[in-house]
Coordinates of C-alpha atoms and ligand atoms in Angstrom, one line a residue:
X1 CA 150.5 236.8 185.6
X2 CA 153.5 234.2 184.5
X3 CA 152.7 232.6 181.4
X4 CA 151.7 228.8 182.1
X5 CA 152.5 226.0 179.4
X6 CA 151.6 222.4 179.2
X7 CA 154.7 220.5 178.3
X8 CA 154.0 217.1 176.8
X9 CA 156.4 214.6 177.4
X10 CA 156.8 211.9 174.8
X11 CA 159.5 210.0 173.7
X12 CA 162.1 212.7 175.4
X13 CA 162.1 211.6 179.3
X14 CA 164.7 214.1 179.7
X15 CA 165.6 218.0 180.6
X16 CA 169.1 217.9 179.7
X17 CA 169.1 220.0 176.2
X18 CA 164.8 218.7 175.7
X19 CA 164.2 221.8 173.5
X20 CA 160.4 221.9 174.3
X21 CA 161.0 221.4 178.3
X22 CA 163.5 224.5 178.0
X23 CA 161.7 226.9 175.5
X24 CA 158.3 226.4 178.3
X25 CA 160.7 227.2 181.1
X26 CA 161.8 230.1 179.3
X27 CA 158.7 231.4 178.9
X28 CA 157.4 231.3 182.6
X29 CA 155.7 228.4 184.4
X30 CA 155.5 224.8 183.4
X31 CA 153.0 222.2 183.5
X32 CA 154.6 218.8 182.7
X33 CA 152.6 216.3 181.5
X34 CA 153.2 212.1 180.2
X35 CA 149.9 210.7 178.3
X36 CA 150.4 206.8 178.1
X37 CA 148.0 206.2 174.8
X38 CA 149.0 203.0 173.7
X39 CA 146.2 203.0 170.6
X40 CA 147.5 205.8 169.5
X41 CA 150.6 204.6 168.5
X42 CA 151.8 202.6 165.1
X43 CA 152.9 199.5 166.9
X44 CA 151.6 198.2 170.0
X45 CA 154.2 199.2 172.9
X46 CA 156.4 195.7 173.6
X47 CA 156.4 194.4 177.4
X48 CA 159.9 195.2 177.8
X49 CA 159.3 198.9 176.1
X50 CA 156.4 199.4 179.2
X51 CA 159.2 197.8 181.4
X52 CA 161.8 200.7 180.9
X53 CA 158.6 203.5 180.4
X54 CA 157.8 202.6 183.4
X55 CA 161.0 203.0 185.4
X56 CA 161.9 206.2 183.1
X57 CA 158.8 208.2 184.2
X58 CA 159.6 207.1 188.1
X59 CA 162.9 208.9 187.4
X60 CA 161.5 211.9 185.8
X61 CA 158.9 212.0 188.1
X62 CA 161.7 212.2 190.9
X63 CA 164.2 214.7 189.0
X64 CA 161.0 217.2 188.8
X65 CA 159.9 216.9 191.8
X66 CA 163.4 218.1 192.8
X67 CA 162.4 221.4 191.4
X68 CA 159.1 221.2 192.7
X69 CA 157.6 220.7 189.8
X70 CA 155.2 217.2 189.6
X71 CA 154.9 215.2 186.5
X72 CA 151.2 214.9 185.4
X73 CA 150.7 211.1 184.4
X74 CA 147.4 210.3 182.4
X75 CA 146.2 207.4 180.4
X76 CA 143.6 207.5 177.6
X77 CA 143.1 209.7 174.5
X78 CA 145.7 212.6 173.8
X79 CA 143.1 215.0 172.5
X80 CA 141.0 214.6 175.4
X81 CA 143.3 214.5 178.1
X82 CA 144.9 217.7 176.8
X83 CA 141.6 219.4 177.0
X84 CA 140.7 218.9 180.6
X85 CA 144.2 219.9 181.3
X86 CA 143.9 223.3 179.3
X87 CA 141.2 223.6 181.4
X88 CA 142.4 222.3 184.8
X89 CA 145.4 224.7 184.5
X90 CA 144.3 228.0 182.5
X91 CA 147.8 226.9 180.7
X92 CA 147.9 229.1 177.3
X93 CA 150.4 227.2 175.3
X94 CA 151.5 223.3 174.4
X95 CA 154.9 223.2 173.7
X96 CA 156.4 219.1 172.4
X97 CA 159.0 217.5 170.8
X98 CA 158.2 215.9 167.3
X99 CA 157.8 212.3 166.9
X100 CA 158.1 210.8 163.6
X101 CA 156.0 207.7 163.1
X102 CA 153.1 207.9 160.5
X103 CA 150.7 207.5 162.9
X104 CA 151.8 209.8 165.6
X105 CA 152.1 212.4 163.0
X106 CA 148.8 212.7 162.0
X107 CA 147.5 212.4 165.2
X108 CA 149.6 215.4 166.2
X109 CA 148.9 217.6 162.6
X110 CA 144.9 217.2 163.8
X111 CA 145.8 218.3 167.1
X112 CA 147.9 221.1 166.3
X113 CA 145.5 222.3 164.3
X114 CA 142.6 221.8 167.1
X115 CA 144.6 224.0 169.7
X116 CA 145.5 226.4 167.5
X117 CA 141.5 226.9 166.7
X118 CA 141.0 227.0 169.9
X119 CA 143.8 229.7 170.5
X120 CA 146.3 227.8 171.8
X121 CA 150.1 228.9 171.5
X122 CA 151.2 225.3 170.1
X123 CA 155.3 224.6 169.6
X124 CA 156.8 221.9 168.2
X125 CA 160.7 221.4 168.1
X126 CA 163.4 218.8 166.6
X127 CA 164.8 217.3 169.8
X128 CA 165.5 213.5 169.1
X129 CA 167.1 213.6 166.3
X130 CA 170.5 215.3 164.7
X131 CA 169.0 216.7 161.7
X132 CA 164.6 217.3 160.4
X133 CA 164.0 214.8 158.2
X134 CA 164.3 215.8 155.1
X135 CA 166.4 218.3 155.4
X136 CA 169.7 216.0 154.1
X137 CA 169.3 215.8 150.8
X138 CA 171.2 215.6 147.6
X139 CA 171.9 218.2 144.8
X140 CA 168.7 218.0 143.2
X141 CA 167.0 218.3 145.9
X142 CA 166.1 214.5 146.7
X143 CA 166.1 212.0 149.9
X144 CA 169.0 209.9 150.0
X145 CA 168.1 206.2 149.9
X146 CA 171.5 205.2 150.6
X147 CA 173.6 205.9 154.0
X148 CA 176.7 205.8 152.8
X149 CA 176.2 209.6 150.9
X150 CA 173.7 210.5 153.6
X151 CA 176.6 210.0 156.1
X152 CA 178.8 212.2 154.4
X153 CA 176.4 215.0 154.0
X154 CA 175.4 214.9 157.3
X155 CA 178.9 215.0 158.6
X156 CA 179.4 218.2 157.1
X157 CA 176.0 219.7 158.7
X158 CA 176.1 222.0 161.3
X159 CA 174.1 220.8 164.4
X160 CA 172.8 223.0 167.2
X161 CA 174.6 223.1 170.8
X162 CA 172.9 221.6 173.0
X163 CA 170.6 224.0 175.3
X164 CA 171.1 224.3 179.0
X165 CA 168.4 224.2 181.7
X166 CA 167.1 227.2 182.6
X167 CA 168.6 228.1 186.5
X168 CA 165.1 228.2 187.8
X169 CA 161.7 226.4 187.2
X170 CA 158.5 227.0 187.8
X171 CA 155.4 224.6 188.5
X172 CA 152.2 225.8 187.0
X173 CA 151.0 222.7 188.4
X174 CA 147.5 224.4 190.6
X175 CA 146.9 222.2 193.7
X176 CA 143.6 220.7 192.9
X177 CA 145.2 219.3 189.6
X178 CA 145.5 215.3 190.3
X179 CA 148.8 214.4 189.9
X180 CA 148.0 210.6 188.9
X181 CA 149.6 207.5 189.9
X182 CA 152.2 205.6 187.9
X183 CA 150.6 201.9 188.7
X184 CA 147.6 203.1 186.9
X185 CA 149.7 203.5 184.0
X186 CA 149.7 199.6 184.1
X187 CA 153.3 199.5 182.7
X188 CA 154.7 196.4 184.5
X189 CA 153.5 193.2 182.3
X190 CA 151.5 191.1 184.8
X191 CA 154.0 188.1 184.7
X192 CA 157.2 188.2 186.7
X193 CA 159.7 187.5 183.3
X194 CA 160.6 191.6 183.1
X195 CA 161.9 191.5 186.7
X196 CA 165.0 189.7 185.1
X197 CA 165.2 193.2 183.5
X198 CA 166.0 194.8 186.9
X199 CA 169.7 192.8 187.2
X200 CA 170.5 194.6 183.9
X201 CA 169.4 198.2 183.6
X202 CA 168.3 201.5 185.4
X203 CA 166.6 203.7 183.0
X204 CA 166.6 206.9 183.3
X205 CA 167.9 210.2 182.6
X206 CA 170.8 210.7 185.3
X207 CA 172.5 206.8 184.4
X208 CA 171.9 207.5 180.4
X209 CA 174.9 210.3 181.0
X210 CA 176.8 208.3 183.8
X211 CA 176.8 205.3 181.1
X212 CA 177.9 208.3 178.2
X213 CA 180.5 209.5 180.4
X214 CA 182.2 206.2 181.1
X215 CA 181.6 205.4 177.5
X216 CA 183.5 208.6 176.3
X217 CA 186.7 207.8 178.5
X218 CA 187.1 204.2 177.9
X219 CA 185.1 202.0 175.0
X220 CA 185.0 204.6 172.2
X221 CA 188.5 204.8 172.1
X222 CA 188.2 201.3 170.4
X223 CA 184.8 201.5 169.2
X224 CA 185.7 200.4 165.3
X225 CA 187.7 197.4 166.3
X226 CA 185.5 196.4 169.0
X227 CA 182.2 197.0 168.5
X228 CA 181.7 193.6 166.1
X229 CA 182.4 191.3 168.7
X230 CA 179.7 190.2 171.0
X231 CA 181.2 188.9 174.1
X232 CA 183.6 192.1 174.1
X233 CA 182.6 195.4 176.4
X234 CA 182.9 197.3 172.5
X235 CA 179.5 198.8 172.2
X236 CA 177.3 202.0 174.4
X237 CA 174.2 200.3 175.6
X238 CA 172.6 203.3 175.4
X239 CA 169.9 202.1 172.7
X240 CA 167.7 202.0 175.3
X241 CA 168.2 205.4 176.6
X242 CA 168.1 206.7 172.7
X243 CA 165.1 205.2 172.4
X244 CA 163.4 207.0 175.2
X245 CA 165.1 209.9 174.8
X246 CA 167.1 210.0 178.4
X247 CA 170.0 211.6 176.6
X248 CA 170.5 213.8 173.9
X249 CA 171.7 213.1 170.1
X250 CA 172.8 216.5 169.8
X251 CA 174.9 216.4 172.8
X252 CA 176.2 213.4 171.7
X253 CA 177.1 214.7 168.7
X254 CA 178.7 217.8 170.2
X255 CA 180.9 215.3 173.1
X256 CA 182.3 213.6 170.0
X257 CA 183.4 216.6 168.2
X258 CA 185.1 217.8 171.1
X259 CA 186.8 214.6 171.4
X260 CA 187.9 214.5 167.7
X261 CA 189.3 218.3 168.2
X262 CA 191.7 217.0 170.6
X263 CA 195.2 217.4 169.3
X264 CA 195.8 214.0 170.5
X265 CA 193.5 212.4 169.0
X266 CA 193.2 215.0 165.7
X267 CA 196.7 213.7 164.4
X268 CA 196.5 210.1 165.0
X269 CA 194.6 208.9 162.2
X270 CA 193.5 205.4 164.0
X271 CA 191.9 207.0 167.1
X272 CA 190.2 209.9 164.9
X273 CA 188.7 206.5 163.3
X274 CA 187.7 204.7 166.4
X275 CA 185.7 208.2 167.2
X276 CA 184.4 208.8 163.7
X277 CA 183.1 205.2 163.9
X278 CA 180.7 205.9 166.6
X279 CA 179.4 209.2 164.9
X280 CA 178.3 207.1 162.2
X281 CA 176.6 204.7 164.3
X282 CA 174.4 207.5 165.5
X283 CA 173.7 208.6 162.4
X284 CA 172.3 205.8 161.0
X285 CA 170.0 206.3 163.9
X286 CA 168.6 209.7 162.2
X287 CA 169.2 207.8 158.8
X288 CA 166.2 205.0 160.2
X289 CA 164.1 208.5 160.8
X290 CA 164.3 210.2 157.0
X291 CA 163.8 206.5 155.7
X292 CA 160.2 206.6 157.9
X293 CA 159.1 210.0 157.2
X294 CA 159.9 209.2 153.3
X295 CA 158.5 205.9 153.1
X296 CA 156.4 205.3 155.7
X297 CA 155.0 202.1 154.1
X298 CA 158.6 200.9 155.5
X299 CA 156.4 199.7 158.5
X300 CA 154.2 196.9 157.1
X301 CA 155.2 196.6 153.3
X302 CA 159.0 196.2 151.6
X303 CA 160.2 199.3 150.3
X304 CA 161.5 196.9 146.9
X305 CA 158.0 196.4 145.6
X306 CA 159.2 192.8 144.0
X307 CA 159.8 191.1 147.4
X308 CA 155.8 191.5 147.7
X309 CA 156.1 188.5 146.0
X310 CA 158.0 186.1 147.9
X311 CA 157.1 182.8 149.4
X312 CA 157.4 183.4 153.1
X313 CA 156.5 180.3 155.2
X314 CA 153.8 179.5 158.3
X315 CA 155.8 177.8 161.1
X316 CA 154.8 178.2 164.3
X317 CA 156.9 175.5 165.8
X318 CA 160.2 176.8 164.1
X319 CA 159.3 180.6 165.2
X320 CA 158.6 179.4 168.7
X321 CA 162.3 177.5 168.1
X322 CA 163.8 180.5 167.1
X323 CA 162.0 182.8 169.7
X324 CA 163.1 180.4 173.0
X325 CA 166.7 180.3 171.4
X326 CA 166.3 176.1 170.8
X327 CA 167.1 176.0 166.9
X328 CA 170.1 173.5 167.6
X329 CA 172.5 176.6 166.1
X330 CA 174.8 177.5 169.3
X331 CA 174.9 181.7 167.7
X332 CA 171.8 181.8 167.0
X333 CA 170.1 180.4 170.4
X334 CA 172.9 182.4 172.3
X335 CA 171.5 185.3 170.8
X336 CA 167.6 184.6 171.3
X337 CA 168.8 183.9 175.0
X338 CA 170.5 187.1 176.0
X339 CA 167.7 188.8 174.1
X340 CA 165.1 186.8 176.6
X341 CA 166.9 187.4 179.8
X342 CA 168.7 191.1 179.6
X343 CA 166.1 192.8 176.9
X344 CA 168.8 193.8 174.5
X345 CA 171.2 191.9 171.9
X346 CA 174.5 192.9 170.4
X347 CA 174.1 194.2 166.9
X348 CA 176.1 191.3 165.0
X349 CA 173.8 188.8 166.7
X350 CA 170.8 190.8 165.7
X351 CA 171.6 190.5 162.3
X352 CA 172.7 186.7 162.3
X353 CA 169.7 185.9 164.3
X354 CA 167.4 188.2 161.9
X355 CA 169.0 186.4 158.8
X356 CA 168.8 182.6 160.2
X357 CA 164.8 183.8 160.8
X358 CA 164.0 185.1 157.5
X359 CA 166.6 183.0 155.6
X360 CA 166.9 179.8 156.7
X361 CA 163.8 179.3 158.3
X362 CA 162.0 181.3 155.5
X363 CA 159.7 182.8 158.3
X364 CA 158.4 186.6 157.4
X365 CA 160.7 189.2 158.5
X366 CA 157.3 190.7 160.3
X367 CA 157.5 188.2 162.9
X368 CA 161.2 189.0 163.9
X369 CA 160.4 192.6 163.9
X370 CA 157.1 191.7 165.9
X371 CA 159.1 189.5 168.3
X372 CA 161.8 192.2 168.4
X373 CA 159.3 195.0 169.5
X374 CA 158.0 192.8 172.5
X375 CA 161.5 192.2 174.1
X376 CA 164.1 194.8 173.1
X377 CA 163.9 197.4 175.9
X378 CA 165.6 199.6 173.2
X379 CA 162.6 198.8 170.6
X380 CA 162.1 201.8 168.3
X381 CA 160.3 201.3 165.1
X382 CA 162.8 203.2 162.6
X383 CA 165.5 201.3 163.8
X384 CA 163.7 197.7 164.1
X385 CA 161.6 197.9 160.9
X386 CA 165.0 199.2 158.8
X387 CA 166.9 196.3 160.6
X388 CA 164.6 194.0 159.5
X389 CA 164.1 194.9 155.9
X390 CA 168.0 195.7 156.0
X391 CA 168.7 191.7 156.6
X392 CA 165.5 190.9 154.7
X393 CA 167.1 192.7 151.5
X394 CA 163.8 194.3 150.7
X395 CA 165.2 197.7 152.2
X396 CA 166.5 200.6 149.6
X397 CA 169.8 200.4 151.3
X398 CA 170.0 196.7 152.4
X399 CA 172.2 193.3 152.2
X400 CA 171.7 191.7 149.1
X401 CA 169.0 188.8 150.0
X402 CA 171.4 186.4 148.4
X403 CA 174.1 187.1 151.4
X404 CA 173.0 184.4 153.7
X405 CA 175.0 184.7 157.3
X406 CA 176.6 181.1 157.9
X407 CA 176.1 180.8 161.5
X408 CA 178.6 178.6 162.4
X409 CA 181.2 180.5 160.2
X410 CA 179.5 184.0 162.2
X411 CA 180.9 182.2 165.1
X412 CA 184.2 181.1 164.3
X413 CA 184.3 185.0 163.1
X414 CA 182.8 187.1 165.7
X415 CA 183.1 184.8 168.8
X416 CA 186.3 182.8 168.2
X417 CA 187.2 182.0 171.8
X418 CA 183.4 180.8 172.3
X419 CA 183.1 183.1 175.5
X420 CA 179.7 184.7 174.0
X421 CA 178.0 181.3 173.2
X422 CA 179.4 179.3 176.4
X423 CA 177.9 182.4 178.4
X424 CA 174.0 181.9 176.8
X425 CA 174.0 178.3 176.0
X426 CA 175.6 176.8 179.4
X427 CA 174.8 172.9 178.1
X428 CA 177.5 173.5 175.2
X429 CA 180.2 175.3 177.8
X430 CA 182.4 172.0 178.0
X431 CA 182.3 171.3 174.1
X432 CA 185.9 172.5 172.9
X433 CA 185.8 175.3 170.8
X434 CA 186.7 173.7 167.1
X435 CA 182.8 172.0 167.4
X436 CA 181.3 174.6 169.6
X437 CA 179.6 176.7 166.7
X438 CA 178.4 172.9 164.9
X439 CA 178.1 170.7 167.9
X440 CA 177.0 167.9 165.6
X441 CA 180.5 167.6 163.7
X442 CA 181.8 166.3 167.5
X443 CA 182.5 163.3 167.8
X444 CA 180.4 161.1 170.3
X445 CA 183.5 160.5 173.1
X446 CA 183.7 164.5 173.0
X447 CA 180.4 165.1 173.1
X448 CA 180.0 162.6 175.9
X449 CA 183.0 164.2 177.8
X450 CA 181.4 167.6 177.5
X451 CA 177.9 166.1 178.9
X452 CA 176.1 166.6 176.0
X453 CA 173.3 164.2 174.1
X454 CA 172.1 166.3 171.2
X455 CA 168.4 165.9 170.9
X456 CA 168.0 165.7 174.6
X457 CA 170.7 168.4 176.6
X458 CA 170.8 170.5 173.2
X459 CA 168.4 170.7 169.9
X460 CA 169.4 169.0 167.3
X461 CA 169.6 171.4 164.3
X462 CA 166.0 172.7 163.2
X463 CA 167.4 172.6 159.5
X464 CA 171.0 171.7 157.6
X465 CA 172.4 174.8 156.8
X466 CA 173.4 174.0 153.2
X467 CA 170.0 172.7 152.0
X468 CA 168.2 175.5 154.0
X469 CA 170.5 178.1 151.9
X470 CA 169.8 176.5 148.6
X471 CA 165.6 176.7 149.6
X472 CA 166.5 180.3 150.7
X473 CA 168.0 181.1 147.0
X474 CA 165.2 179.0 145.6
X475 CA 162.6 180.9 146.6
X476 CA 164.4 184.2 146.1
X477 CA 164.8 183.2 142.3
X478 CA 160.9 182.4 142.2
X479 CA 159.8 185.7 143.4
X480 CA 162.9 187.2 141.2
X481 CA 160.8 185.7 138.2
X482 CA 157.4 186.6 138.8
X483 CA 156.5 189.7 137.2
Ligands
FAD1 P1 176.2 201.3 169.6 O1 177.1 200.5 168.7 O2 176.9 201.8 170.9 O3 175.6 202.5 168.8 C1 175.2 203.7 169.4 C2 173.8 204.1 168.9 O4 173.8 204.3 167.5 C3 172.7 203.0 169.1 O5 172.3 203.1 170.5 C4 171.7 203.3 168.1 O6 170.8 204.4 168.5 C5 172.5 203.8 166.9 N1 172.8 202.7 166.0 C6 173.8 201.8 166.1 N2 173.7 200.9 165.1 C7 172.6 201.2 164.4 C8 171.9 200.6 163.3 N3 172.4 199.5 162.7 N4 170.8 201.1 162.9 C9 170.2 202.2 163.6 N5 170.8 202.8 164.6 C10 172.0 202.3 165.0 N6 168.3 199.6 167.3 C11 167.4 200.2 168.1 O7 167.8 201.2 168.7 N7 166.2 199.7 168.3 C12 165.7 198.6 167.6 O8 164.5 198.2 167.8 C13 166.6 198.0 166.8 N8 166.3 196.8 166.1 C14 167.1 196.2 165.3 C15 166.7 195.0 164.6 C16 167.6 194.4 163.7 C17 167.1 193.2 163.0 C18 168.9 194.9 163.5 C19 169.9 194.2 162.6 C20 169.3 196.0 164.2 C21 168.5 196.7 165.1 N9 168.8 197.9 165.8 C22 167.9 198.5 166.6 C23 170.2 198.5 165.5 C24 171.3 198.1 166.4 O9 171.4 196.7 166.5 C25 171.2 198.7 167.8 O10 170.9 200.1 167.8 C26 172.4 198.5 168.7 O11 172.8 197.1 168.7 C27 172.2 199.1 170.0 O12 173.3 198.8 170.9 P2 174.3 200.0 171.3 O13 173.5 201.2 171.8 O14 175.3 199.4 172.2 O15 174.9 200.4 170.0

């Protein structure tokens, strides 16, 4: 008889180089399986997070089933769910990918431990990430708490080729076994806002490597110069797909090194950068991951113990403000807008909008990162939480707290022909763009011309900028002296 193993899906909706999919395939017939277990996981799952699970298992589902193979879907408790199927399938084996949040590890050590006792050939690989954490280290032996020398040691690590699909697969899937519908996952949020999501992405495996391919022959060619401004084509968009695990980091990793062989682009310094800039990106990805597994208080607590300390305030109004993108600052609602309607935000905005929360309005950074989580289709916890502590300053390798992002300066900067604010906030589109970023330094005939009455078309400011950074520094030089 072929040897039957349950493969547990995760965060890994793939088959392209999924290390646990193709080391059960290897061995003989396969049993895939999704459990949806939303209490078992750190963080509640965000509605835009269900949004894109939902549409990623559909596409699984469907790629399977082209090998006639059906994807098991199941809701409830891990433990049990795994037992029945055990059972269901007289499978011998559970292979999985790790997953790295605190939680989810211990709930996976205990079960580990539970099928091995009862016999169970249990295998567990590193498939989403470049390198196990832990295993970049320094000299003596210790995690690094700063990218910068993290980077360079990981750049001179080797990282495994990427594994190909075994020619053929096998279902160990018996008849009787209940496949399980996807609606009784209830994914889709019961309010019609995440249909918005539909106009903007298609989840999934097969248009994770479509976007990586057009990627790889156009934007990361310009990546470094690029890839700060918001209203340019200069980033991926494949957060999203990252986070789910559509597409591989190793193969990633492995496309780029190909591309930075080529003579071409080997001898010409700037391109090798453009490239190289990228890489780094992603590594700070599996930088967010050691920082988790090595700190895991990272989640609910700063990892610089004085900023336990600091004054944060309680203002609903001004985080409702900030959430629906009406704080009177033309970046910062532009920001809060795209987030709203596509699910995602460009990273400079992130971190200006991130900043104007926690600095200006002096609202805890746990709120943002909460927010974050409900509407970023690309949420993932290593990458929010270090974000979030990274603007905060209360992150082992973050901005100094006393860096405040000016957003109207941000915007001049980063958005200097206005395109990326006149695109969000269509009220300011007329305003020229010398007063665009600070439409209260127009005068009234030009804010008249350009149809807007501050206060009633747009927000007046929700605070001045100069008096909210002095509070800001204030209350950082409090907590500074409390001992
Ligand atoms: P690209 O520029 O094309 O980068 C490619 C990939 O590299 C990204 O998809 C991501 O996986 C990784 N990457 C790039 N920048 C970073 C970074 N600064 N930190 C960690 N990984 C990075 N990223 C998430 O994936 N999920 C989050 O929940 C998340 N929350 C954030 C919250 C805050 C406050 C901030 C400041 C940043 C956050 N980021 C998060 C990091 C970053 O903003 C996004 O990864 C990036 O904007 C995604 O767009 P992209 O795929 O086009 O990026």
């Amino acid at each position: 008889m072929k040897q039957r193993t349950i493969v547990w899906f995760r965060k890994d909706l793939r088959l392209h180089d999924n290390r646990a999919f193709i080391a059960a395939a290897r061995r003989g017939e396969v049993v895939p399986v999704f459990i949806f277990a939303p209490e078992e996981e750190d963080v509640p799952v965000g509605a835009a997070s269900k949004w894109w699970l939902h549409h990623s298992l559909q596409a699984l589902s469907e790629q399977l089933a082209s090998h006639g193979i059906p994807l098991l879907l199941r809701k409830g408790t891990s433990k049990e769910i795994l037992t029945d199927l055990l059972a269901e399938t007289n499978a011998d084996a559970v292979y999985f990918n790790t997953r790295y949040e605190p939680a989810i590890r211990r709930r996976d050590s205990n079960l580990i431990d539970y099928l091995k006792a009862k016999e169970i050939d249990v295998q567990t690989y590193t498939s989403e990430l470049l390198f196990e954490p832990g295993s970049i280290t320094n000299k003596q032996g210790e995690i690094y708490k700063i990218f910068t020398p993290f980077w360079k040691q990981a750049r001179t690590q080797y990282v495994a080729a990427s594994q190909a699909i075994p020619p053929t697969l096998t279902s160990g899937v018996p008849d009787q076994v209940s496949v399980g519908k996807l609606q009784d996952l209830t994914l889709l949020p019961n309010y019609l806002w995440y249909k918005k999501l539909n106009a903007y992405w298609r989840p999934g495996e097969q248009h994770a490597l479509e976007k990586w391919q057009d990627f790889l022959n156009t934007t990361i060619m310009y990546y470094d110069d690029e890839r700060d401004y918001p209203a340019k084509d200069g980033v991926s968009g494949l957060s999203p797909y990252l986070a789910w695990g559509e597409i591989s980091p190793r193969m990633m990793w492995h496309d780029i090194s190909e591309l930075l062989a080529y003579q071409d682009i080997n001898q010409e310094q700037e391109a090798y950068g453009q490239v190289e800039a990228f890489l780094r990106q992603i590594v700070w990805r599996d930088f967010a991951y050691h920082q988790l597994v090595s700190f895991p208080q990272v989640i609910n607590q700063p990892l610089k113990p004085e900023f336990k300390a600091f004054q944060w305030l309680e203002d609903e109004q001004a985080l409702t403000r900030w959430q629906k993108g009406l704080t009177g600052y033309p970046v910062v609602d532009a920001g809060m807008r795209e987030l709203w309607e596509t699910g995602w935000m460009h990273n400079r905005i992130r971190m200006v909008t991130a900043s104007f929360l926690i600095k200006h309005l002096l609202i805890h950074w746990k709120e943002g990162a909460a927010w974050f989580r409900d509407t970023l289709v690309d949420h993932d916890v290593a990458n929010n939480i270090m974000g979030w502590q990274w603007v905060a300053g209360s992150g082992y390798d973050a901005s100094p707290f006393f860096r405040i992002f000016n957003p109207v300066t941000q915007g001049d900067k980063f958005d200097a022909a206005g395109d990326y604010v006149r695109k969000w906030v269509p009220e300011l589109a007329s305003l020229p763009t010398k007063y665009l970023f600070a439409p209260w330094t127009a005068p009234k005939e030009v804010l008249a011309e350009a149809g807007i009455v501050l206060g009633e078309t747009y927000p007046n400011k929700i605070v001045d900028h100069k008096a909210a950074r002095e509070r800001a520094l204030a209350t950082y030089h409090e907590m500074k002296e409390v001992k």
